[in-house]
Coordinates of C-alpha atoms and ligand atoms in Angstrom, one line a residue:
M1 CA -23.7 68.1 49.9
A2 CA -20.3 69.4 49.1
D3 CA -19.6 69.1 52.9
A4 CA -20.5 65.4 52.9
V5 CA -18.4 64.6 50.0
A6 CA -15.5 66.6 51.4
T7 CA -15.6 64.8 54.7
G8 CA -16.5 61.4 53.6
M9 CA -19.3 61.3 56.1
T10 CA -23.1 60.8 55.6
P11 CA -24.9 63.6 53.8
A12 CA -27.2 65.6 56.2
T13 CA -30.8 64.7 55.9
S14 CA -32.6 67.3 57.9
P15 CA -34.3 67.1 60.3
R16 CA -32.6 63.8 61.9
L17 CA -33.7 62.3 65.2
P18 CA -31.0 62.0 67.7
D19 CA -31.8 58.4 67.6
A20 CA -30.3 58.2 64.2
V21 CA -27.0 59.8 65.6
F22 CA -27.0 57.3 68.4
K23 CA -27.5 54.4 65.9
E24 CA -24.8 55.7 63.6
L25 CA -22.3 55.9 66.4
E26 CA -23.3 52.5 67.7
I27 CA -24.2 54.2 71.2
V28 CA -26.6 51.9 73.0
R29 CA -28.9 54.2 74.5
D30 CA -29.6 54.1 78.2
P31 CA -32.1 56.7 79.3
T32 CA -30.5 56.6 82.9
N33 CA -27.1 57.4 81.5
L34 CA -26.1 61.1 82.2
F35 CA -23.9 61.1 78.9
H36 CA -26.6 59.9 76.7
Q37 CA -29.0 62.4 78.3
T38 CA -26.5 65.3 77.8
I39 CA -25.8 64.2 74.1
E40 CA -29.5 63.9 73.4
Q41 CA -30.0 67.6 74.6
V42 CA -27.1 68.8 72.5
L43 CA -28.5 66.9 69.5
M44 CA -31.9 68.3 69.8
A45 CA -30.5 71.8 69.9
S46 CA -28.1 71.1 67.0
Q47 CA -31.0 70.2 65.0
I48 CA -33.0 73.4 66.0
V49 CA -30.0 75.7 64.9
G50 CA -29.3 73.5 61.8
L51 CA -25.9 72.2 62.8
R52 CA -24.6 70.2 59.8
H53 CA -24.4 66.5 60.3
H54 CA -20.7 65.9 60.6
Q55 CA -20.8 68.7 63.3
Q56 CA -23.4 66.8 65.1
I57 CA -21.4 63.7 65.2
I58 CA -18.2 65.3 66.2
L59 CA -20.1 66.8 69.2
A60 CA -21.8 63.4 70.1
Q61 CA -18.5 61.7 71.4
P62 CA -15.5 63.2 73.1
A63 CA -12.3 63.6 71.1
N64 CA -10.2 61.8 73.8
E65 CA -11.0 59.7 76.7
I66 CA -8.1 59.0 79.0
M67 CA -8.2 56.5 81.9
V68 CA -5.3 55.7 84.1
H69 CA -4.5 53.5 87.0
F70 CA -1.7 54.6 89.5
P71 CA -0.5 53.2 92.9
V72 CA -0.3 55.6 95.9
L73 CA 1.6 54.8 99.2
M74 CA -1.0 55.3 102.0
D75 CA -0.1 56.5 105.4
D76 CA -0.1 53.0 106.9
G77 CA 2.5 51.9 104.7
H78 CA 0.4 49.8 102.2
H79 CA -0.3 50.8 98.6
D80 CA -3.7 51.5 97.1
L81 CA -4.4 51.5 93.4
F82 CA -6.5 54.6 92.2
K83 CA -8.4 55.2 88.9
G84 CA -8.4 58.5 87.2
Y85 CA -10.0 60.0 84.1
R86 CA -9.5 62.8 81.8
V87 CA -11.9 63.4 79.0
Q88 CA -11.3 66.0 76.3
H89 CA -14.5 66.5 74.5
N90 CA -14.0 69.3 71.8
N91 CA -11.5 71.9 71.1
A92 CA -12.9 73.8 68.3
L93 CA -12.9 77.2 70.2
G94 CA -9.7 76.8 72.1
P95 CA -7.7 74.4 74.5
Y96 CA -9.7 72.0 76.3
K97 CA -10.8 73.2 79.8
G98 CA -12.5 71.6 82.8
G99 CA -12.4 70.7 86.4
I100 CA -11.0 67.7 88.4
R101 CA -13.4 65.9 90.7
Y102 CA -12.4 63.7 93.6
H103 CA -15.4 61.7 94.6
P104 CA -16.1 57.8 95.3
D105 CA -18.8 57.7 92.6
V106 CA -16.6 59.2 89.8
Q107 CA -17.2 57.1 86.5
L108 CA -16.4 57.6 82.9
D109 CA -19.7 58.4 81.4
D110 CA -20.6 61.1 84.0
I111 CA -17.1 62.7 83.4
K112 CA -17.9 62.6 79.5
A113 CA -21.2 64.2 80.3
L114 CA -19.5 67.0 82.3
A115 CA -17.0 67.5 79.5
V116 CA -19.6 68.1 76.8
L117 CA -21.2 70.6 79.2
M118 CA -17.9 72.4 79.5
T119 CA -17.8 72.8 75.7
M120 CA -21.3 74.3 75.8
K121 CA -20.6 76.5 78.7
C122 CA -17.4 78.1 77.4
S123 CA -19.1 78.7 74.0
L124 CA -22.0 80.3 75.7
V125 CA -20.0 82.8 77.8
R126 CA -17.7 83.3 74.8
V127 CA -14.4 82.3 76.5
P128 CA -12.0 80.9 74.1
F129 CA -11.8 77.3 75.5
G130 CA -13.1 74.0 74.5
G131 CA -14.5 71.4 77.0
S132 CA -12.9 68.7 79.2
K133 CA -13.4 67.1 82.6
G134 CA -11.4 64.8 84.9
G135 CA -11.8 62.9 88.2
V136 CA -10.1 60.5 90.5
K137 CA -12.4 57.9 92.2
C138 CA -11.7 58.4 95.7
D139 CA -13.2 59.7 98.9
P140 CA -11.3 62.8 99.8
R141 CA -13.0 63.0 103.2
T142 CA -11.3 59.8 104.3
L143 CA -7.9 60.6 103.0
S144 CA -5.2 62.5 105.1
N145 CA -3.6 65.6 103.8
N146 CA -0.4 63.7 102.9
E147 CA -2.4 61.0 101.1
L148 CA -4.4 63.5 99.3
M149 CA -1.2 65.3 98.1
R150 CA 0.3 62.0 96.9
V151 CA -2.9 60.9 95.1
T152 CA -2.8 64.4 93.3
R153 CA 0.9 64.2 92.4
R154 CA 0.6 60.7 91.0
F155 CA -2.4 61.5 89.0
V156 CA -0.7 64.5 87.5
S157 CA 2.3 62.4 86.7
A158 CA 0.0 59.9 85.0
I159 CA -1.7 62.4 82.8
S160 CA 1.1 65.1 82.4
N161 CA 1.8 64.1 78.7
Q162 CA -1.9 64.5 77.9
I163 CA -2.5 68.0 79.1
G164 CA -0.8 71.4 78.8
P165 CA -1.1 75.1 79.3
D166 CA -2.3 75.5 75.8
Y167 CA -3.7 72.3 75.4
D168 CA -5.9 71.0 78.3
I169 CA -6.2 73.1 81.4
P170 CA -7.9 71.6 84.7
A171 CA -9.5 73.4 87.6
P172 CA -11.3 72.6 90.8
D173 CA -14.5 70.9 91.0
V174 CA -16.4 68.7 93.7
G175 CA -13.9 67.4 96.3
T176 CA -11.0 69.6 95.0
N177 CA -9.8 72.9 96.1
A178 CA -7.1 75.8 95.5
R179 CA -4.5 73.8 97.7
I180 CA -4.9 70.7 95.4
M181 CA -4.4 73.0 92.3
A182 CA -1.2 74.4 93.9
W183 CA 0.0 70.6 94.2
F184 CA -1.2 70.1 90.7
A185 CA 0.9 73.1 89.3
D186 CA 4.0 72.1 91.3
T187 CA 4.0 68.5 90.0
Y188 CA 3.4 69.5 86.5
A189 CA 6.5 72.0 86.7
Q190 CA 8.7 69.1 88.0
M191 CA 7.4 66.8 85.3
Q192 CA 8.2 69.2 82.4
P193 CA 11.5 70.6 83.2
E194 CA 11.9 72.0 79.6
R195 CA 9.1 74.3 80.0
D196 CA 9.4 77.8 81.4
R197 CA 8.6 77.6 85.2
Q198 CA 6.5 80.7 85.4
D199 CA 4.6 79.5 82.3
T200 CA 3.7 76.1 83.8
L201 CA 1.5 78.1 86.3
R202 CA -1.1 78.1 83.4
I203 CA -1.5 74.4 83.4
V204 CA -4.3 74.7 86.0
T205 CA -6.7 77.4 87.3
G206 CA -8.4 77.8 90.7
K207 CA -4.9 78.2 92.2
P208 CA -4.3 80.1 95.6
V209 CA -4.2 83.9 95.2
E210 CA -0.8 83.7 96.7
W211 CA 0.7 81.6 93.9
G212 CA -0.9 82.6 90.5
G213 CA -4.6 82.6 91.5
S214 CA -7.0 85.2 90.4
Q215 CA -8.9 87.4 92.8
G216 CA -12.4 86.4 92.8
R217 CA -11.9 82.8 91.5
E218 CA -13.0 81.1 94.7
K219 CA -16.4 82.8 94.8
A220 CA -16.6 83.1 90.9
T221 CA -19.3 80.3 90.3
G222 CA -21.6 81.8 93.0
Q223 CA -20.9 85.3 91.8
G224 CA -21.8 84.4 88.3
L225 CA -25.0 82.8 89.5
V226 CA -25.9 85.9 91.3
Y227 CA -25.2 88.0 88.1
I228 CA -27.3 85.8 86.0
L229 CA -30.3 86.0 88.7
K230 CA -29.9 89.7 88.7
E231 CA -30.4 89.8 84.9
M232 CA -33.0 87.3 84.7
L233 CA -35.3 87.7 87.9
P234 CA -36.9 91.1 86.9
D235 CA -38.3 89.6 84.0
M236 CA -40.2 87.1 86.2
G237 CA -41.3 89.8 88.6
I238 CA -39.1 88.8 91.5
D239 CA -37.0 91.4 93.4
I240 CA -33.6 89.8 94.3
S241 CA -33.3 92.0 97.4
R242 CA -36.5 90.8 98.8
M243 CA -36.7 87.1 97.5
T244 CA -36.3 83.8 99.4
F245 CA -34.3 80.9 98.4
S246 CA -33.2 77.3 99.3
L247 CA -29.9 75.6 98.5
I248 CA -28.8 72.1 98.2
G249 CA -25.0 71.8 98.9
F250 CA -23.2 74.4 101.0
G251 CA -19.7 73.7 99.5
N252 CA -17.8 76.0 97.2
V253 CA -20.8 76.9 94.9
G254 CA -23.6 76.8 97.6
S255 CA -21.8 78.7 100.3
W256 CA -20.8 81.6 97.9
T257 CA -24.1 81.8 96.3
G258 CA -25.9 82.0 99.8
R259 CA -23.4 84.8 101.0
L260 CA -23.6 87.0 98.0
L261 CA -27.5 86.6 97.8
A262 CA -27.8 87.5 101.4
A263 CA -25.5 90.6 101.1
L264 CA -28.1 91.8 98.4
G265 CA -30.9 91.4 100.9
A266 CA -32.3 87.9 99.9
K267 CA -33.3 85.5 102.6
M268 CA -31.9 82.0 102.8
L269 CA -34.7 79.9 104.2
A270 CA -33.4 76.3 103.9
V271 CA -30.1 74.4 103.3
A272 CA -29.5 70.7 102.6
D273 CA -26.2 68.8 102.2
H274 CA -24.9 65.3 102.7
T275 CA -25.5 65.5 106.5
G276 CA -28.9 66.7 106.5
A277 CA -31.4 69.5 106.0
I278 CA -32.0 72.7 108.0
H279 CA -34.9 75.5 107.9
N280 CA -35.6 78.8 109.5
D281 CA -38.4 80.9 108.2
G282 CA -36.7 84.0 109.7
G283 CA -33.6 83.2 107.4
I284 CA -30.5 81.5 107.9
D285 CA -27.2 83.6 108.2
P286 CA -24.9 82.1 105.6
E287 CA -21.7 83.5 107.1
L288 CA -22.6 81.7 110.4
L289 CA -23.4 78.6 108.5
A290 CA -20.2 78.6 106.6
E291 CA -18.2 78.8 109.8
H292 CA -20.4 75.9 111.3
V293 CA -19.7 73.8 108.0
I294 CA -15.9 74.2 108.3
E295 CA -15.9 73.0 111.9
A296 CA -18.5 70.2 111.8
G297 CA -18.2 69.1 108.1
G298 CA -21.7 69.9 107.3
V299 CA -25.0 71.8 108.0
N300 CA -26.2 69.1 110.4
D301 CA -26.5 70.5 114.1
F302 CA -26.4 74.2 113.2
T303 CA -28.2 75.6 116.1
E304 CA -29.6 78.8 114.4
A305 CA -32.1 76.6 112.4
E306 CA -34.3 73.7 112.9
A307 CA -33.6 70.2 111.4
V308 CA -36.1 69.0 108.8
T309 CA -36.6 66.0 106.9
T310 CA -35.7 65.8 103.1
E311 CA -39.3 65.8 102.2
Q312 CA -40.0 69.0 104.4
F313 CA -37.0 70.7 103.0
Y314 CA -38.1 70.2 99.3
G315 CA -41.6 71.6 100.2
I316 CA -40.3 74.8 101.9
P317 CA -42.0 77.6 99.7
V318 CA -39.3 79.9 98.1
D319 CA -39.0 82.2 95.2
V320 CA -35.7 80.4 93.9
F321 CA -34.6 76.9 94.5
I322 CA -30.7 76.5 93.8
P323 CA -29.3 72.9 93.6
A324 CA -25.5 73.4 94.0
A325 CA -24.6 69.8 95.0
L326 CA -24.3 66.7 92.7
E327 CA -25.8 65.6 89.4
Q328 CA -29.3 63.9 89.0
M329 CA -30.3 64.6 92.6
I330 CA -33.8 66.0 91.6
T331 CA -35.7 63.0 90.7
E332 CA -39.4 63.1 89.7
D333 CA -40.6 62.7 93.4
K334 CA -38.4 65.5 94.6
A335 CA -39.5 67.7 91.7
R336 CA -43.2 67.2 92.8
L337 CA -42.2 68.6 96.1
I338 CA -40.2 71.5 95.0
N339 CA -42.4 74.8 95.8
A340 CA -40.4 77.5 93.8
K341 CA -41.0 80.0 91.1
V342 CA -37.4 79.5 89.6
F343 CA -34.8 76.5 89.6
A344 CA -31.5 78.0 89.1
E345 CA -28.8 75.3 88.5
G346 CA -25.7 75.9 90.4
A347 CA -24.7 72.3 90.0
N348 CA -24.2 70.5 86.5
A349 CA -27.2 68.4 85.5
P350 CA -28.8 68.5 88.9
S351 CA -32.2 67.0 87.6
T352 CA -33.1 63.8 85.9
P353 CA -35.0 64.0 82.5
G354 CA -38.2 63.0 84.6
G355 CA -37.5 65.5 87.3
D356 CA -36.9 68.2 84.5
A357 CA -40.1 67.3 82.7
I358 CA -42.1 67.6 86.1
L359 CA -40.6 71.0 87.0
T360 CA -41.5 72.3 83.2
Q361 CA -45.0 71.0 83.6
R362 CA -45.5 72.6 87.0
G363 CA -44.4 75.9 85.5
V364 CA -41.2 76.2 87.3
E365 CA -38.7 78.4 85.3
I366 CA -35.6 76.5 84.9
L367 CA -32.4 78.5 84.4
P368 CA -29.7 76.0 83.1
A369 CA -26.4 75.2 84.5
I370 CA -24.4 76.0 81.3
L371 CA -25.6 79.6 81.9
C372 CA -25.9 79.7 85.7
N373 CA -22.7 78.1 86.8
A374 CA -20.4 79.4 84.0
G375 CA -18.9 82.1 86.3
G376 CA -16.2 79.5 87.6
V377 CA -14.7 78.9 84.0
T378 CA -15.0 82.5 83.1
V379 CA -12.8 83.6 86.1
S380 CA -10.5 80.5 85.3
Y381 CA -10.0 82.1 81.8
F382 CA -9.2 85.6 83.5
E383 CA -6.6 83.6 85.8
W384 CA -5.2 82.0 82.7
V385 CA -4.8 85.3 80.8
Q386 CA -3.3 86.9 83.9
N387 CA -0.8 84.1 84.3
K388 CA 0.2 84.6 80.7
S389 CA 0.7 88.3 80.9
S390 CA 2.0 88.4 84.5
V391 CA -0.2 91.4 85.1
Y392 CA -2.9 90.8 87.9
W393 CA -6.2 92.4 88.2
T394 CA -8.1 93.6 91.3
A395 CA -11.0 92.0 92.8
E396 CA -13.2 94.9 91.4
E397 CA -11.8 94.5 87.8
V398 CA -12.5 90.7 87.9
D399 CA -16.1 91.3 89.1
E400 CA -16.8 93.9 86.4
R401 CA -15.3 91.7 83.7
L402 CA -17.3 88.5 85.0
N403 CA -20.5 90.6 85.1
T404 CA -20.0 91.6 81.5
H405 CA -19.6 88.0 80.3
M406 CA -22.6 86.5 82.4
V407 CA -25.0 89.4 81.4
Q408 CA -24.0 89.0 77.7
A409 CA -24.5 85.2 77.9
A410 CA -28.0 85.7 79.4
R411 CA -29.0 88.0 76.7
R412 CA -27.6 85.6 74.3
A413 CA -29.8 82.7 75.7
K414 CA -32.9 85.0 75.8
A415 CA -32.3 86.0 72.3
A416 CA -32.0 82.3 71.4
R417 CA -35.3 81.6 73.4
K418 CA -37.1 84.1 71.4
K419 CA -35.6 83.2 68.0
Y420 CA -36.4 79.4 68.4
D421 CA -39.5 79.6 70.7
V422 CA -37.8 77.0 73.1
D423 CA -37.2 76.8 76.9
M424 CA -34.1 78.4 78.4
R425 CA -32.2 75.0 78.6
T426 CA -32.6 74.4 74.8
A427 CA -32.0 78.1 74.2
S428 CA -28.7 78.1 76.0
F429 CA -27.5 75.1 74.1
C430 CA -28.7 76.7 70.8
A431 CA -26.7 79.9 71.7
A432 CA -23.7 77.9 72.4
L433 CA -24.1 75.7 69.3
E434 CA -24.5 78.6 66.9
Q435 CA -20.9 79.7 67.7
I436 CA -19.4 76.2 67.5
G437 CA -21.2 75.8 64.1
D438 CA -20.0 79.1 62.7
V439 CA -16.3 78.2 63.7
Y440 CA -16.5 74.8 62.1
N441 CA -18.0 76.3 59.0
L442 CA -15.1 78.7 58.9
R443 CA -12.3 76.1 59.9
G444 CA -13.6 73.1 58.1
V445 CA -12.4 69.7 59.1
F446 CA -8.8 68.8 58.7
P447 CA -7.3 67.5 56.3
Ligands
NAD501 P1 -18.2 71.1 96.8 O1 -17.3 69.7 97.1 O2 -17.4 72.4 97.4 O3 -19.5 70.9 97.5 C1 -20.4 70.0 97.1 C2 -21.6 70.0 98.1 O4 -22.5 69.1 97.9 C3 -21.2 69.9 99.7 O5 -22.0 70.9 100.3 C4 -21.8 68.5 100.0 O6 -22.3 68.3 101.4 C5 -23.0 68.5 99.1 N1 -23.5 67.1 98.9 C6 -22.8 66.1 98.3 N2 -23.5 64.9 98.3 C7 -24.8 65.3 98.7 C8 -26.0 64.6 98.8 N3 -26.0 63.2 98.6 N4 -27.1 65.4 99.2 C9 -26.9 66.7 99.5 N5 -25.9 67.4 99.3 C10 -24.8 66.7 99.0 O7 -18.5 71.2 95.3 P2 -18.7 72.7 94.4 O8 -17.5 73.0 93.8 O9 -19.5 73.5 95.2 O10 -19.6 71.9 93.2 C11 -21.0 71.7 93.3 C12 -21.6 71.6 91.9 O11 -21.2 72.7 91.2 C13 -21.1 70.4 91.1 O12 -22.0 70.1 90.2 C14 -19.9 71.0 90.3 O13 -19.7 70.3 89.1 C15 -20.6 72.4 90.0 N6 -19.6 73.4 89.6 C16 -18.6 73.9 90.5 C17 -17.8 74.8 89.9 C18 -16.7 75.3 90.8 O14 -16.1 76.4 90.5 N7 -16.4 74.7 92.0 C19 -18.0 75.5 88.8 C20 -19.1 75.1 88.1 C21 -19.9 74.1 88.4

């Protein structure tokens, strides 16, 4: 009650349904909206851990939503207008941190949802960052290298006063890579001449190793996922060195997960991406497939496996099914087809609420994204620390530190599952929210 008086906010009446928070914030609920779905999950978990009412409403909306429009000179001499976003959800634990996506379907509410997940992820793996996310609505596959560079430089110039090496630090995501992060850092350095040049490197992570990047960052999300599987699968009676798996998406996360699991002895039976789906019961060599994807642009026409339909792909029996492409791909019909013991989320929010419910009903163990794909942001944190100190770590040091963060996060989530008697997704949110609640209780709310 003292808290409600101090903040001038509605007193907590526990337990409150997420509906009440939605109503209070005048959010017109749409069950198909990814942001609303994500907030609902966070609010449900907030109630389980007993987060105070004002903390719930802070987390139910991003702190800042930035939308920019900027013109770019195209190769044929005309100008196109691009739309970009940066959403800063919460910085209770440290500077905002989150990737930049280049994709034709980029839209504000999805970016808001992904920013919320970043807040949760950073808290769960205990890196001292908050959560943000950004994107530019464009199709990088149709842009030339020069156009991609100009889009990046104009986007950075449009948001340069809203980000900073100690305030909001972007990183790669779908459709962006180390090269784009190098353009990002270079542009920011030009835009902020009063800042120390070396220090501006920290404006972005996921840079090339040759210029301020960390060893192990490129594979970090896949490596983190493998560390989580190593920690979790023995509890489910699955031997990682003999297991079978399928992947949707063979980009950064998918291809590294495939390669690292195969190196441990696991067999990759099937892969799907935006070009098609392939299957080989004898196992697909991820190294050969990665070479093919670089040349051909996708998994289609890979000669060492047979092409299968989407329906056949989902029905292939495997121990572990790993979505590593886009959000909301696993709808109810796809979830009914999946023939796996474990669903390990490399991608953020890969299933719809309906798909999620069906997987759960069918007894598939879901290992949630905020746990499974937190390796990327963890090594991004390492990169930021290395840039700050100008001392660079070996690949072995990075892997060892990453393993510690991932294993501890998995154990935290397992402890929360036991404590609150909930599924792993809810437990992972609970473990993240406990820390955020503790910090807010200590810091209070300014003024
Ligand atoms: P990426 O751009 O490297 O790869 C994306 C993959 O998705 C490609 O293989 C593409 O073919 C596939 N894809 C796109 N549309 C598809 C469709 N309709 N059907 C099937 N496949 C399709 O992206 P990424 O960096 O590997 O990111 C993948 C997921 O992992 C995203 O959800 C992203 O937010 C998440 N993630 C990435 C990182 C990271 O470090 N890159 C970190 C955490 C989470």
